[in-house]
């Protein structure tokens, strides 16, 4: 479930304190660790949860799922070994299996409809392709996503996957999806579902790799506290880190890193959250101004006072601005923030390659660049690597003057057959297409 019925976001009843479990958990492999963490937030039978986790991470190309590598004076948590080579696979592989499990129990069917400007679409498609009871429709702006991202989506030929290239912009795609969800009769009739980043199950799956990564850095260094740098758009990834820290994982600082779209880093440095126009950058998956998960963080900073949170969010929706000075919430010193522009990103990619022969994708480079401002002698820095560099090879070529970022699977995409429906930017046309191809089963709800 995405939004709650009153329009708010869902959060767990309480944040469990697991500090006393850490010595035992530190010895667990990735999927066992995922099991002990997720079962604290879930009422699935143990066996079912274990199977869901095993199936979700069997598609990853690295035996450790999210390995940690030491690169120069920092550690890098590689989150890009899933099917689409971006960190969103960690959550969406799990979410797809969870939906399927739930639908098998209820006997229902689900039609997922979403709009994408890049990474989310392919990760969502790979999360549900080939699953019975689920059909997915992903809208992207025709000719306006990167060639690799387009191919990652349109080369999936499973019968339950429908790519729609809309003759228009990303905003047109989002507008159409919104129209479809606002048509309540259509929504109910087809049981439309979303896979957006406010789904709590996505956050849950992401909490796991904070534990895994921080444990590995503690193993290598003996440190008692680890700083973690997170490139951020929707505040989803960094919010998972926040929950991990509140659970008792020794994350001593979360370094929040934004690109030129810096609403979040401005907030953490000034206490003012104020909207600005979105600009496009070389880290497109972070070109976001309103961070949908931020509301969850604010709730905790309001000391779980829903009325106060509602007042703040109402103020923001009216004026595009809200204020929350430091010194009021439970963990004010945990998150530090900064932003890195295109020149910083290019310099960081070059520097990391020249010194360490390690390629950073532009999103990861935003995090690494900002992390340099928050290094400490006693606490090692773990930087989250959110995409494989070959996904953004053109930017790497611009930064290095050499075409170095490749992956055989991405190269091979160029020759694969593709399937995609081109439609005009018109809600009625898309509604008709979705209606004609949707799975229809009673949902039982
Ligand atoms: C989505 C994405 C991000 C931003 O993640 P959020 O959870 O929205 O903060 C960063 N890097 C890459 C490569 C992404 O795809």
Tab-separated table of C-alpha atoms and ligand atoms in Angstrom:
chain	number	residue	atom	x	y	z
A	1	UNK	CA	0.000	0.000	0.000
A	2	UNK	CA	1.271	3.455	-0.868
A	3	UNK	CA	-0.615	6.348	0.698
A	4	UNK	CA	-2.831	5.799	3.721
A	5	UNK	CA	-6.520	6.605	3.278
A	6	UNK	CA	-6.142	10.048	4.869
A	7	UNK	CA	-3.391	10.979	2.393
A	8	UNK	CA	-0.540	10.531	4.891
A	9	UNK	CA	2.369	8.099	4.698
A	10	UNK	CA	2.491	4.824	6.601
A	11	UNK	CA	5.150	4.207	9.231
A	12	UNK	CA	5.765	1.300	11.605
A	13	UNK	CA	4.073	1.415	15.017
A	14	UNK	CA	7.432	1.556	16.709
A	15	UNK	CA	11.105	1.419	15.804
A	16	UNK	CA	12.565	-1.700	17.446
A	17	UNK	CA	15.789	-1.361	19.430
A	18	UNK	CA	18.140	-4.115	18.223
A	19	UNK	CA	21.396	-2.968	19.849
A	20	UNK	CA	21.701	-6.192	21.871
A	21	UNK	CA	21.333	-8.320	18.695
A	22	UNK	CA	24.181	-6.682	16.801
A	23	UNK	CA	27.017	-9.055	17.809
A	24	UNK	CA	24.955	-12.019	16.577
A	25	UNK	CA	23.628	-10.288	13.463
A	26	UNK	CA	27.130	-9.295	12.437
A	27	UNK	CA	27.890	-12.918	11.591
A	28	UNK	CA	24.911	-13.358	9.245
A	29	UNK	CA	25.019	-13.428	5.452
A	30	UNK	CA	22.842	-11.011	3.475
A	31	UNK	CA	19.651	-13.044	3.182
A	32	UNK	CA	19.723	-14.247	6.809
A	33	UNK	CA	20.254	-10.672	7.899
A	34	UNK	CA	17.337	-9.551	5.721
A	35	UNK	CA	15.166	-12.176	7.408
A	36	UNK	CA	15.893	-11.144	11.015
A	37	UNK	CA	15.391	-7.456	10.188
A	38	UNK	CA	12.255	-7.780	8.071
A	39	UNK	CA	10.456	-10.123	10.431
A	40	UNK	CA	10.482	-7.371	13.078
A	41	UNK	CA	8.186	-5.349	10.792
A	42	UNK	CA	6.148	-8.108	9.197
A	43	UNK	CA	3.479	-10.633	10.100
A	44	UNK	CA	4.270	-13.050	7.259
A	45	UNK	CA	4.927	-16.655	8.324
A	46	UNK	CA	8.699	-17.158	8.768
A	47	UNK	CA	8.940	-19.740	6.014
A	48	UNK	CA	7.137	-17.521	3.507
A	49	UNK	CA	9.321	-14.527	4.364
A	50	UNK	CA	12.493	-16.609	4.004
A	51	UNK	CA	11.366	-17.818	0.588
A	52	UNK	CA	10.460	-14.316	-0.587
A	53	UNK	CA	13.879	-13.025	0.424
A	54	UNK	CA	15.715	-15.945	-1.179
A	55	UNK	CA	13.828	-15.495	-4.459
A	56	UNK	CA	14.295	-11.709	-4.486
A	57	UNK	CA	18.062	-11.787	-4.136
A	58	UNK	CA	18.758	-14.854	-6.294
A	59	UNK	CA	18.658	-12.467	-9.279
A	60	UNK	CA	21.721	-10.530	-8.067
A	61	UNK	CA	25.045	-11.084	-9.789
A	62	UNK	CA	27.215	-10.775	-6.665
A	63	UNK	CA	27.257	-13.616	-4.114
A	64	UNK	CA	27.300	-11.060	-1.291
A	65	UNK	CA	24.325	-9.198	-2.901
A	66	UNK	CA	25.652	-5.772	-1.811
A	67	UNK	CA	29.454	-6.119	-1.455
A	68	UNK	CA	31.644	-3.521	0.248
A	69	UNK	CA	34.941	-2.616	-1.425
A	70	UNK	CA	37.695	-0.422	-0.081
A	71	UNK	CA	38.560	2.344	-2.536
A	72	UNK	CA	41.321	4.716	-1.421
A	73	UNK	CA	40.474	6.180	1.983
A	74	UNK	CA	36.790	5.257	1.775
A	75	UNK	CA	34.566	2.212	1.534
A	76	UNK	CA	31.996	1.778	-1.224
A	77	UNK	CA	28.790	-0.227	-0.784
A	78	UNK	CA	27.973	-1.529	-4.267
A	79	UNK	CA	24.184	-1.617	-4.567
A	80	UNK	CA	24.124	-2.132	-8.336
A	81	UNK	CA	24.448	-5.888	-8.829
A	82	UNK	CA	20.729	-6.451	-9.438
A	83	UNK	CA	19.035	-7.005	-12.826
A	84	UNK	CA	18.897	-3.328	-13.887
A	85	UNK	CA	22.175	-2.285	-12.235
A	86	UNK	CA	20.768	0.391	-9.960
A	87	UNK	CA	20.044	0.252	-6.260
A	88	UNK	CA	16.276	0.349	-6.832
A	89	UNK	CA	16.458	-3.386	-7.638
A	90	UNK	CA	17.156	-4.137	-3.954
A	91	UNK	CA	13.681	-2.885	-3.069
A	92	UNK	CA	11.721	-3.651	-6.244
A	93	UNK	CA	12.800	-7.279	-6.614
A	94	UNK	CA	11.419	-7.817	-3.109
A	95	UNK	CA	8.274	-5.741	-3.691
A	96	UNK	CA	7.386	-7.697	-6.857
A	97	UNK	CA	7.600	-10.995	-5.005
A	98	UNK	CA	5.651	-9.600	-2.072
A	99	UNK	CA	2.817	-8.456	-4.373
A	100	UNK	CA	2.750	-11.879	-6.003
A	101	UNK	CA	2.603	-13.658	-2.640
A	102	UNK	CA	-0.224	-11.441	-1.472
A	103	UNK	CA	-2.219	-11.920	-4.687
A	104	UNK	CA	-1.851	-15.677	-4.505
A	105	UNK	CA	-3.386	-15.609	-1.023
A	106	UNK	CA	-6.222	-13.252	-1.956
A	107	UNK	CA	-6.835	-14.697	-5.428
A	108	UNK	CA	-6.722	-11.152	-6.821
A	109	UNK	CA	-5.020	-9.460	-9.729
A	110	UNK	CA	-3.084	-6.213	-9.902
A	111	UNK	CA	-2.422	-3.723	-12.684
A	112	UNK	CA	0.582	-1.551	-11.950
A	113	UNK	CA	0.681	1.781	-13.733
A	114	UNK	CA	3.612	4.159	-13.419
A	115	UNK	CA	5.520	6.928	-15.154
A	116	UNK	CA	9.299	7.004	-15.331
A	117	UNK	CA	12.052	9.335	-16.448
A	118	UNK	CA	14.624	6.561	-16.144
A	119	UNK	CA	15.682	4.113	-13.428
A	120	UNK	CA	12.447	3.356	-11.595
A	121	UNK	CA	10.640	2.063	-14.690
A	122	UNK	CA	13.118	-0.645	-15.557
A	123	UNK	CA	13.566	-1.737	-11.930
A	124	UNK	CA	9.774	-1.992	-11.532
A	125	UNK	CA	9.470	-3.979	-14.774
A	126	UNK	CA	12.187	-6.410	-13.690
A	127	UNK	CA	10.451	-6.707	-10.315
A	128	UNK	CA	7.251	-8.140	-11.810
A	129	UNK	CA	8.043	-9.473	-15.307
A	130	UNK	CA	6.757	-12.988	-15.847
A	131	UNK	CA	4.584	-12.980	-12.714
A	132	UNK	CA	1.030	-14.217	-13.012
A	133	UNK	CA	-1.770	-12.027	-11.609
A	134	UNK	CA	0.264	-8.853	-12.228
A	135	UNK	CA	0.401	-6.681	-15.327
A	136	UNK	CA	2.592	-3.607	-15.535
A	137	UNK	CA	2.218	-0.499	-17.692
A	138	UNK	CA	5.152	1.923	-17.660
A	139	UNK	CA	4.876	5.274	-19.412
A	140	UNK	CA	8.007	7.090	-20.518
A	141	UNK	CA	8.384	10.249	-22.624
A	142	UNK	CA	9.059	9.094	-26.195
A	143	UNK	CA	12.710	9.670	-27.163
A	144	UNK	CA	13.450	11.523	-23.930
A	145	UNK	CA	14.984	8.828	-21.717
A	146	UNK	CA	18.574	7.676	-22.222
A	147	UNK	CA	18.987	4.988	-24.929
A	148	UNK	CA	20.191	2.412	-22.356
A	149	UNK	CA	17.307	3.126	-20.005
A	150	UNK	CA	14.807	2.859	-22.864
A	151	UNK	CA	16.285	-0.443	-24.024
A	152	UNK	CA	16.332	-1.835	-20.480
A	153	UNK	CA	12.571	-1.377	-20.415
A	154	UNK	CA	11.503	-2.180	-23.963
A	155	UNK	CA	13.645	-5.309	-24.349
A	156	UNK	CA	11.585	-7.102	-21.678
A	157	UNK	CA	9.205	-9.137	-23.810
A	158	UNK	CA	7.165	-10.936	-21.122
A	159	UNK	CA	3.459	-10.953	-21.896
A	160	UNK	CA	2.597	-9.024	-18.692
A	161	UNK	CA	4.854	-6.047	-19.498
A	162	UNK	CA	3.574	-3.066	-21.490
A	163	UNK	CA	5.860	-0.163	-22.275
A	164	UNK	CA	4.098	2.961	-23.456
A	165	UNK	CA	6.135	5.713	-25.116
A	166	UNK	CA	4.096	8.888	-24.755
A	167	UNK	CA	4.541	11.627	-27.338
A	168	UNK	CA	5.187	14.283	-24.724
A	169	UNK	CA	7.252	15.081	-21.625
A	170	UNK	CA	7.770	13.247	-18.337
A	171	UNK	CA	5.256	15.654	-16.781
A	172	UNK	CA	2.675	14.585	-19.393
A	173	UNK	CA	3.296	10.940	-18.416
A	174	UNK	CA	2.880	11.753	-14.731
A	175	UNK	CA	-0.250	13.757	-15.440
A	176	UNK	CA	-1.816	10.840	-17.319
A	177	UNK	CA	-0.985	8.398	-14.521
A	178	UNK	CA	-2.482	10.791	-11.989
A	179	UNK	CA	-5.657	11.094	-14.094
A	180	UNK	CA	-6.002	7.311	-14.208
A	181	UNK	CA	-5.606	6.993	-10.432
A	182	UNK	CA	-8.083	9.828	-9.869
A	183	UNK	CA	-10.694	7.987	-11.923
A	184	UNK	CA	-11.844	6.014	-8.877
A	185	UNK	CA	-14.171	3.723	-10.784
A	186	UNK	CA	-11.410	2.797	-13.238
A	187	UNK	CA	-8.951	2.409	-10.389
A	188	UNK	CA	-11.235	0.046	-8.478
A	189	UNK	CA	-12.385	-1.895	-11.525
A	190	UNK	CA	-8.824	-2.693	-12.622
A	191	UNK	CA	-7.257	-2.697	-9.116
A	192	UNK	CA	-4.616	-0.217	-10.160
A	193	UNK	CA	-1.469	-0.240	-8.078
A	194	UNK	CA	1.641	1.913	-7.873
A	195	UNK	CA	5.279	1.132	-7.129
A	196	UNK	CA	6.385	4.579	-6.055
A	197	UNK	CA	9.011	5.222	-3.456
A	198	UNK	CA	6.588	5.914	-0.620
A	199	UNK	CA	5.805	2.200	-0.277
A	200	UNK	CA	7.060	1.158	3.155
A	201	UNK	CA	8.157	-2.282	1.874
A	202	UNK	CA	10.745	-0.526	-0.282
A	203	UNK	CA	12.194	1.302	2.721
A	204	UNK	CA	12.216	-1.958	4.673
A	205	UNK	CA	14.249	-3.775	2.012
A	206	UNK	CA	16.741	-0.901	1.995
A	207	UNK	CA	17.311	-0.915	5.770
A	208	UNK	CA	19.018	-4.298	5.343
A	209	UNK	CA	22.020	-3.097	3.347
A	210	UNK	CA	22.851	-0.412	5.898
A	211	UNK	CA	23.319	-3.178	8.467
A	212	UNK	CA	25.238	-5.326	6.013
A	213	UNK	CA	27.520	-2.493	4.843
A	214	UNK	CA	28.223	-0.994	8.262
A	215	UNK	CA	29.041	-4.462	9.667
A	216	UNK	CA	31.571	-5.087	6.881
A	217	UNK	CA	33.309	-1.751	7.532
A	218	UNK	CA	33.393	-2.508	11.278
A	219	UNK	CA	34.898	-5.938	10.466
A	220	UNK	CA	37.686	-4.399	8.356
A	221	UNK	CA	38.510	-1.437	10.560
A	222	UNK	CA	37.457	-2.321	14.100
A	223	UNK	CA	35.735	1.084	14.253
A	224	UNK	CA	32.845	1.544	16.666
A	225	UNK	CA	31.014	4.065	14.507
A	226	UNK	CA	30.695	4.453	10.741
A	227	UNK	CA	29.677	7.493	8.674
A	228	UNK	CA	27.519	6.757	5.636
A	229	UNK	CA	27.235	9.014	2.579
A	230	UNK	CA	23.991	8.772	0.608
A	231	UNK	CA	23.157	10.428	-2.728
A	232	UNK	CA	19.558	11.524	-2.372
A	233	UNK	CA	16.505	12.431	-4.447
A	234	UNK	CA	13.275	11.345	-2.793
A	235	UNK	CA	14.817	10.857	0.674
A	236	UNK	CA	13.989	7.141	0.397
A	237	UNK	CA	17.460	5.700	0.637
A	238	UNK	CA	18.596	8.086	3.361
A	239	UNK	CA	15.382	7.512	5.324
A	240	UNK	CA	16.162	3.769	5.416
A	241	UNK	CA	19.547	4.720	6.913
A	242	UNK	CA	17.826	6.932	9.452
A	243	UNK	CA	15.639	4.027	10.605
A	244	UNK	CA	18.679	1.712	10.765
A	245	UNK	CA	20.445	4.243	12.994
A	246	UNK	CA	17.366	4.644	15.221
A	247	UNK	CA	17.285	0.829	15.561
A	248	UNK	CA	20.739	0.974	17.122
A	249	UNK	CA	23.104	0.413	14.198
A	250	UNK	CA	26.248	2.479	14.925
A	251	UNK	CA	25.827	4.963	12.065
A	252	UNK	CA	27.435	8.032	13.587
A	253	UNK	CA	26.638	10.393	10.707
A	254	UNK	CA	24.418	10.188	7.667
A	255	UNK	CA	25.902	12.415	4.998
A	256	UNK	CA	23.004	13.492	2.799
A	257	UNK	CA	24.200	14.489	-0.674
A	258	UNK	CA	22.152	16.296	-3.307
A	259	UNK	CA	22.963	17.576	-6.777
A	260	UNK	CA	21.937	21.089	-7.880
A	261	UNK	CA	18.374	20.210	-6.814
A	262	UNK	CA	19.284	20.929	-3.229
A	263	UNK	CA	16.059	21.436	-1.280
A	264	UNK	CA	17.116	18.754	1.222
A	265	UNK	CA	20.666	19.940	1.796
A	266	UNK	CA	19.363	23.498	2.228
A	267	UNK	CA	16.923	22.210	4.829
A	268	UNK	CA	19.551	20.378	6.836
A	269	UNK	CA	21.787	23.429	6.819
A	270	UNK	CA	19.164	26.116	7.480
A	271	UNK	CA	16.019	24.503	8.922
A	272	UNK	CA	13.989	25.882	6.002
A	273	UNK	CA	12.399	23.505	3.463
A	274	UNK	CA	11.448	25.565	0.426
A	275	UNK	CA	10.588	24.582	-3.115
A	276	UNK	CA	12.654	25.685	-6.108
A	277	UNK	CA	12.333	24.798	-9.821
A	278	UNK	CA	13.775	21.416	-10.895
A	279	UNK	CA	16.912	21.636	-13.046
A	280	UNK	CA	18.275	18.725	-15.092
A	281	UNK	CA	21.694	17.431	-14.124
A	282	UNK	CA	24.111	14.590	-14.922
A	283	UNK	CA	22.550	12.605	-12.044
A	284	UNK	CA	18.972	12.558	-13.407
A	285	UNK	CA	17.564	10.097	-10.856
A	286	UNK	CA	18.091	12.760	-8.207
A	287	UNK	CA	16.460	15.623	-10.132
A	288	UNK	CA	13.673	15.973	-7.604
A	289	UNK	CA	12.550	18.929	-5.538
A	290	UNK	CA	9.778	17.607	-3.337
A	291	UNK	CA	11.136	14.561	-1.530
A	292	UNK	CA	8.171	12.321	-0.881
A	293	UNK	CA	9.709	10.427	2.056
A	294	UNK	CA	10.734	13.578	3.880
A	295	UNK	CA	7.329	13.720	5.576
A	296	UNK	CA	8.201	10.513	7.417
A	297	UNK	CA	11.367	12.031	8.823
A	298	UNK	CA	9.496	15.194	9.845
A	299	UNK	CA	7.031	13.047	11.763
A	300	UNK	CA	9.821	11.763	13.986
A	301	UNK	CA	11.338	15.240	14.284
A	302	UNK	CA	7.917	16.438	15.479
A	303	UNK	CA	8.258	13.821	18.251
A	304	UNK	CA	5.465	11.792	16.587
A	305	UNK	CA	2.967	14.636	16.929
A	306	UNK	CA	0.690	14.032	13.889
A	307	UNK	CA	-1.222	17.277	14.406
A	308	UNK	CA	1.941	19.322	14.258
A	309	UNK	CA	3.128	17.368	11.182
A	310	UNK	CA	-0.192	17.962	9.457
A	311	UNK	CA	0.100	21.703	10.148
A	312	UNK	CA	3.629	21.766	8.689
A	313	UNK	CA	2.642	19.819	5.565
A	314	UNK	CA	-0.418	22.029	5.042
A	315	UNK	CA	1.756	25.106	5.355
A	316	UNK	CA	4.153	23.620	2.785
A	317	UNK	CA	1.413	22.772	0.309
A	318	UNK	CA	0.063	26.337	0.499
A	319	UNK	CA	3.273	28.370	0.547
A	320	UNK	CA	5.931	25.938	-0.767
A	321	UNK	CA	7.892	26.511	2.425
A	322	UNK	CA	8.121	25.162	5.952
A	323	UNK	CA	10.472	25.773	8.816
A	324	UNK	CA	11.742	23.399	11.483
A	325	UNK	CA	14.659	24.768	13.476
A	326	UNK	CA	17.274	22.419	14.939
A	327	UNK	CA	17.126	21.371	18.546
A	328	UNK	CA	13.554	20.074	18.469
A	329	UNK	CA	13.781	16.492	17.242
A	330	UNK	CA	15.190	13.239	18.653
A	331	UNK	CA	18.276	12.920	16.425
A	332	UNK	CA	19.273	16.324	15.207
A	333	UNK	CA	22.983	15.674	14.862
A	334	UNK	CA	22.706	12.478	12.841
A	335	UNK	CA	22.144	13.958	9.383
A	336	UNK	CA	24.641	16.392	7.871
A	337	UNK	CA	24.243	17.582	4.302
A	338	UNK	CA	25.803	19.182	1.284
A	339	UNK	CA	25.341	19.479	-2.439
A	340	UNK	CA	27.680	18.820	-5.378
A	341	UNK	CA	27.344	20.423	-8.821
A	342	UNK	CA	28.341	19.061	-12.233
A	343	UNK	CA	31.942	20.333	-11.988
A	344	UNK	CA	32.357	18.584	-8.602
A	345	UNK	CA	30.902	15.381	-10.033
A	346	UNK	CA	33.240	15.377	-13.040
A	347	UNK	CA	36.263	16.142	-10.842
A	348	UNK	CA	35.322	13.345	-8.425
A	349	UNK	CA	34.878	10.796	-11.228
A	350	UNK	CA	38.287	11.778	-12.659
A	351	UNK	CA	40.024	11.767	-9.295
A	352	UNK	CA	38.660	8.364	-8.306
A	353	UNK	CA	39.650	6.872	-11.599
A	354	UNK	CA	43.143	8.346	-11.634
A	355	UNK	CA	43.960	7.488	-8.020
A	356	UNK	CA	42.161	4.171	-7.617
A	357	UNK	CA	41.186	2.920	-11.101
A	358	UNK	CA	37.604	2.818	-9.822
A	359	UNK	CA	34.700	4.202	-11.857
A	360	UNK	CA	31.930	6.060	-10.032
A	361	UNK	CA	28.568	6.634	-11.679
A	362	UNK	CA	27.477	10.303	-11.487
A	363	UNK	CA	24.943	9.694	-8.666
A	364	UNK	CA	27.506	7.885	-6.560
A	365	UNK	CA	29.995	10.670	-7.337
A	366	UNK	CA	27.628	13.233	-5.797
A	367	UNK	CA	27.770	11.263	-2.535
A	368	UNK	CA	31.526	10.741	-2.665
A	369	UNK	CA	32.120	14.418	-3.422
A	370	UNK	CA	30.022	15.619	-0.484
A	371	UNK	CA	31.498	12.946	1.824
A	372	UNK	CA	34.927	14.631	1.474
A	373	UNK	CA	33.602	17.495	3.618
A	374	UNK	CA	32.729	15.160	6.489
A	375	UNK	CA	35.725	12.822	6.832
A	376	UNK	CA	36.916	11.880	10.319
A	377	UNK	CA	40.105	10.269	11.664
A	378	UNK	CA	38.291	7.797	13.898
A	379	UNK	CA	35.136	7.012	11.950
A	380	UNK	CA	35.473	5.431	8.494
A	381	UNK	CA	33.292	6.653	5.611
A	382	UNK	CA	31.030	4.263	3.687
A	383	UNK	CA	29.711	5.679	0.390
A	384	UNK	CA	26.593	4.160	-1.157
A	385	UNK	CA	27.085	3.356	-4.871
A	386	UNK	CA	23.597	3.582	-6.352
A	387	UNK	CA	24.183	2.744	-10.025
A	388	UNK	CA	26.687	0.864	-12.162
A	389	UNK	CA	28.882	3.366	-14.061
A	390	UNK	CA	28.028	1.746	-17.417
A	391	UNK	CA	24.422	2.898	-17.012
A	392	UNK	CA	25.689	6.461	-17.374
A	393	UNK	CA	28.596	5.773	-19.720
A	394	UNK	CA	28.213	9.013	-21.704
A	395	UNK	CA	28.719	11.120	-18.600
A	396	UNK	CA	31.756	9.076	-17.616
A	397	UNK	CA	33.176	9.627	-21.113
A	398	UNK	CA	32.638	13.369	-20.756
A	399	UNK	CA	34.368	13.391	-17.373
A	400	UNK	CA	37.351	11.244	-18.390
A	401	UNK	CA	37.676	11.916	-22.115
A	402	UNK	CA	37.701	8.138	-22.567
A	403	UNK	CA	34.858	5.686	-23.131
A	404	UNK	CA	35.616	3.303	-20.245
A	405	UNK	CA	32.342	2.387	-18.572
A	406	UNK	CA	30.895	-0.765	-20.059
A	407	UNK	CA	29.100	-3.886	-18.952
A	408	UNK	CA	28.528	-6.821	-21.317
A	409	UNK	CA	24.855	-7.054	-20.388
A	410	UNK	CA	24.216	-3.398	-21.151
A	411	UNK	CA	26.252	-3.575	-24.381
A	412	UNK	CA	24.279	-6.603	-25.482
A	413	UNK	CA	20.978	-4.735	-25.045
A	414	UNK	CA	21.656	-2.839	-28.245
A	415	UNK	CA	20.996	-5.925	-30.355
A	416	UNK	CA	17.988	-7.274	-28.458
A	417	UNK	CA	14.490	-7.122	-29.943
A	418	UNK	CA	12.175	-4.592	-28.303
A	419	UNK	CA	8.448	-4.005	-27.919
A	420	UNK	CA	6.800	-0.674	-27.137
A	421	UNK	CA	3.504	1.083	-27.873
A	422	UNK	CA	3.660	4.715	-28.927
A	423	UNK	CA	0.619	6.743	-27.852
A	424	UNK	CA	-0.295	10.416	-27.927
A	425	UNK	CA	-0.138	12.388	-24.676
A	426	UNK	CA	-3.795	11.850	-24.048
A	427	UNK	CA	-5.380	10.227	-20.998
A	428	UNK	CA	-8.247	8.649	-22.959
A	429	UNK	CA	-5.854	6.890	-25.359
A	430	UNK	CA	-3.797	5.473	-22.491
A	431	UNK	CA	-6.908	4.491	-20.523
A	432	UNK	CA	-8.218	2.550	-23.507
A	433	UNK	CA	-4.879	0.774	-24.020
A	434	UNK	CA	-4.552	-0.153	-20.338
A	435	UNK	CA	-8.137	-1.340	-20.208
A	436	UNK	CA	-7.641	-3.581	-23.248
A	437	UNK	CA	-4.532	-5.301	-21.807
A	438	UNK	CA	-5.220	-5.371	-18.063
A	439	UNK	CA	-5.506	-8.577	-16.006
A	440	UNK	CA	-9.037	-8.936	-14.747
A	441	UNK	CA	-9.690	-10.943	-11.672
A	442	UNK	CA	-11.846	-10.242	-8.659
A	443	UNK	CA	-9.591	-8.688	-6.048
A	444	UNK	CA	-11.445	-9.910	-3.003
A	445	UNK	CA	-11.089	-6.470	-1.381
B	1	LIG	C1	16.589	6.682	-7.367
B	1	LIG	C2	18.044	6.896	-7.372
B	1	LIG	C3	18.679	7.719	-6.404
B	1	LIG	C4	17.911	8.470	-5.341
B	1	LIG	O1	17.294	7.638	-4.399
B	1	LIG	P1	16.189	8.189	-3.399
B	1	LIG	O2	15.713	7.023	-2.632
B	1	LIG	O3	15.130	8.800	-4.265
B	1	LIG	O4	16.854	9.196	-2.538
B	1	LIG	C5	20.061	7.817	-6.438
B	1	LIG	N1	20.788	7.190	-7.396
B	1	LIG	C6	20.227	6.409	-8.342
B	1	LIG	C7	21.091	5.759	-9.354
B	1	LIG	C8	18.843	6.231	-8.357
B	1	LIG	O5	18.286	5.451	-9.312
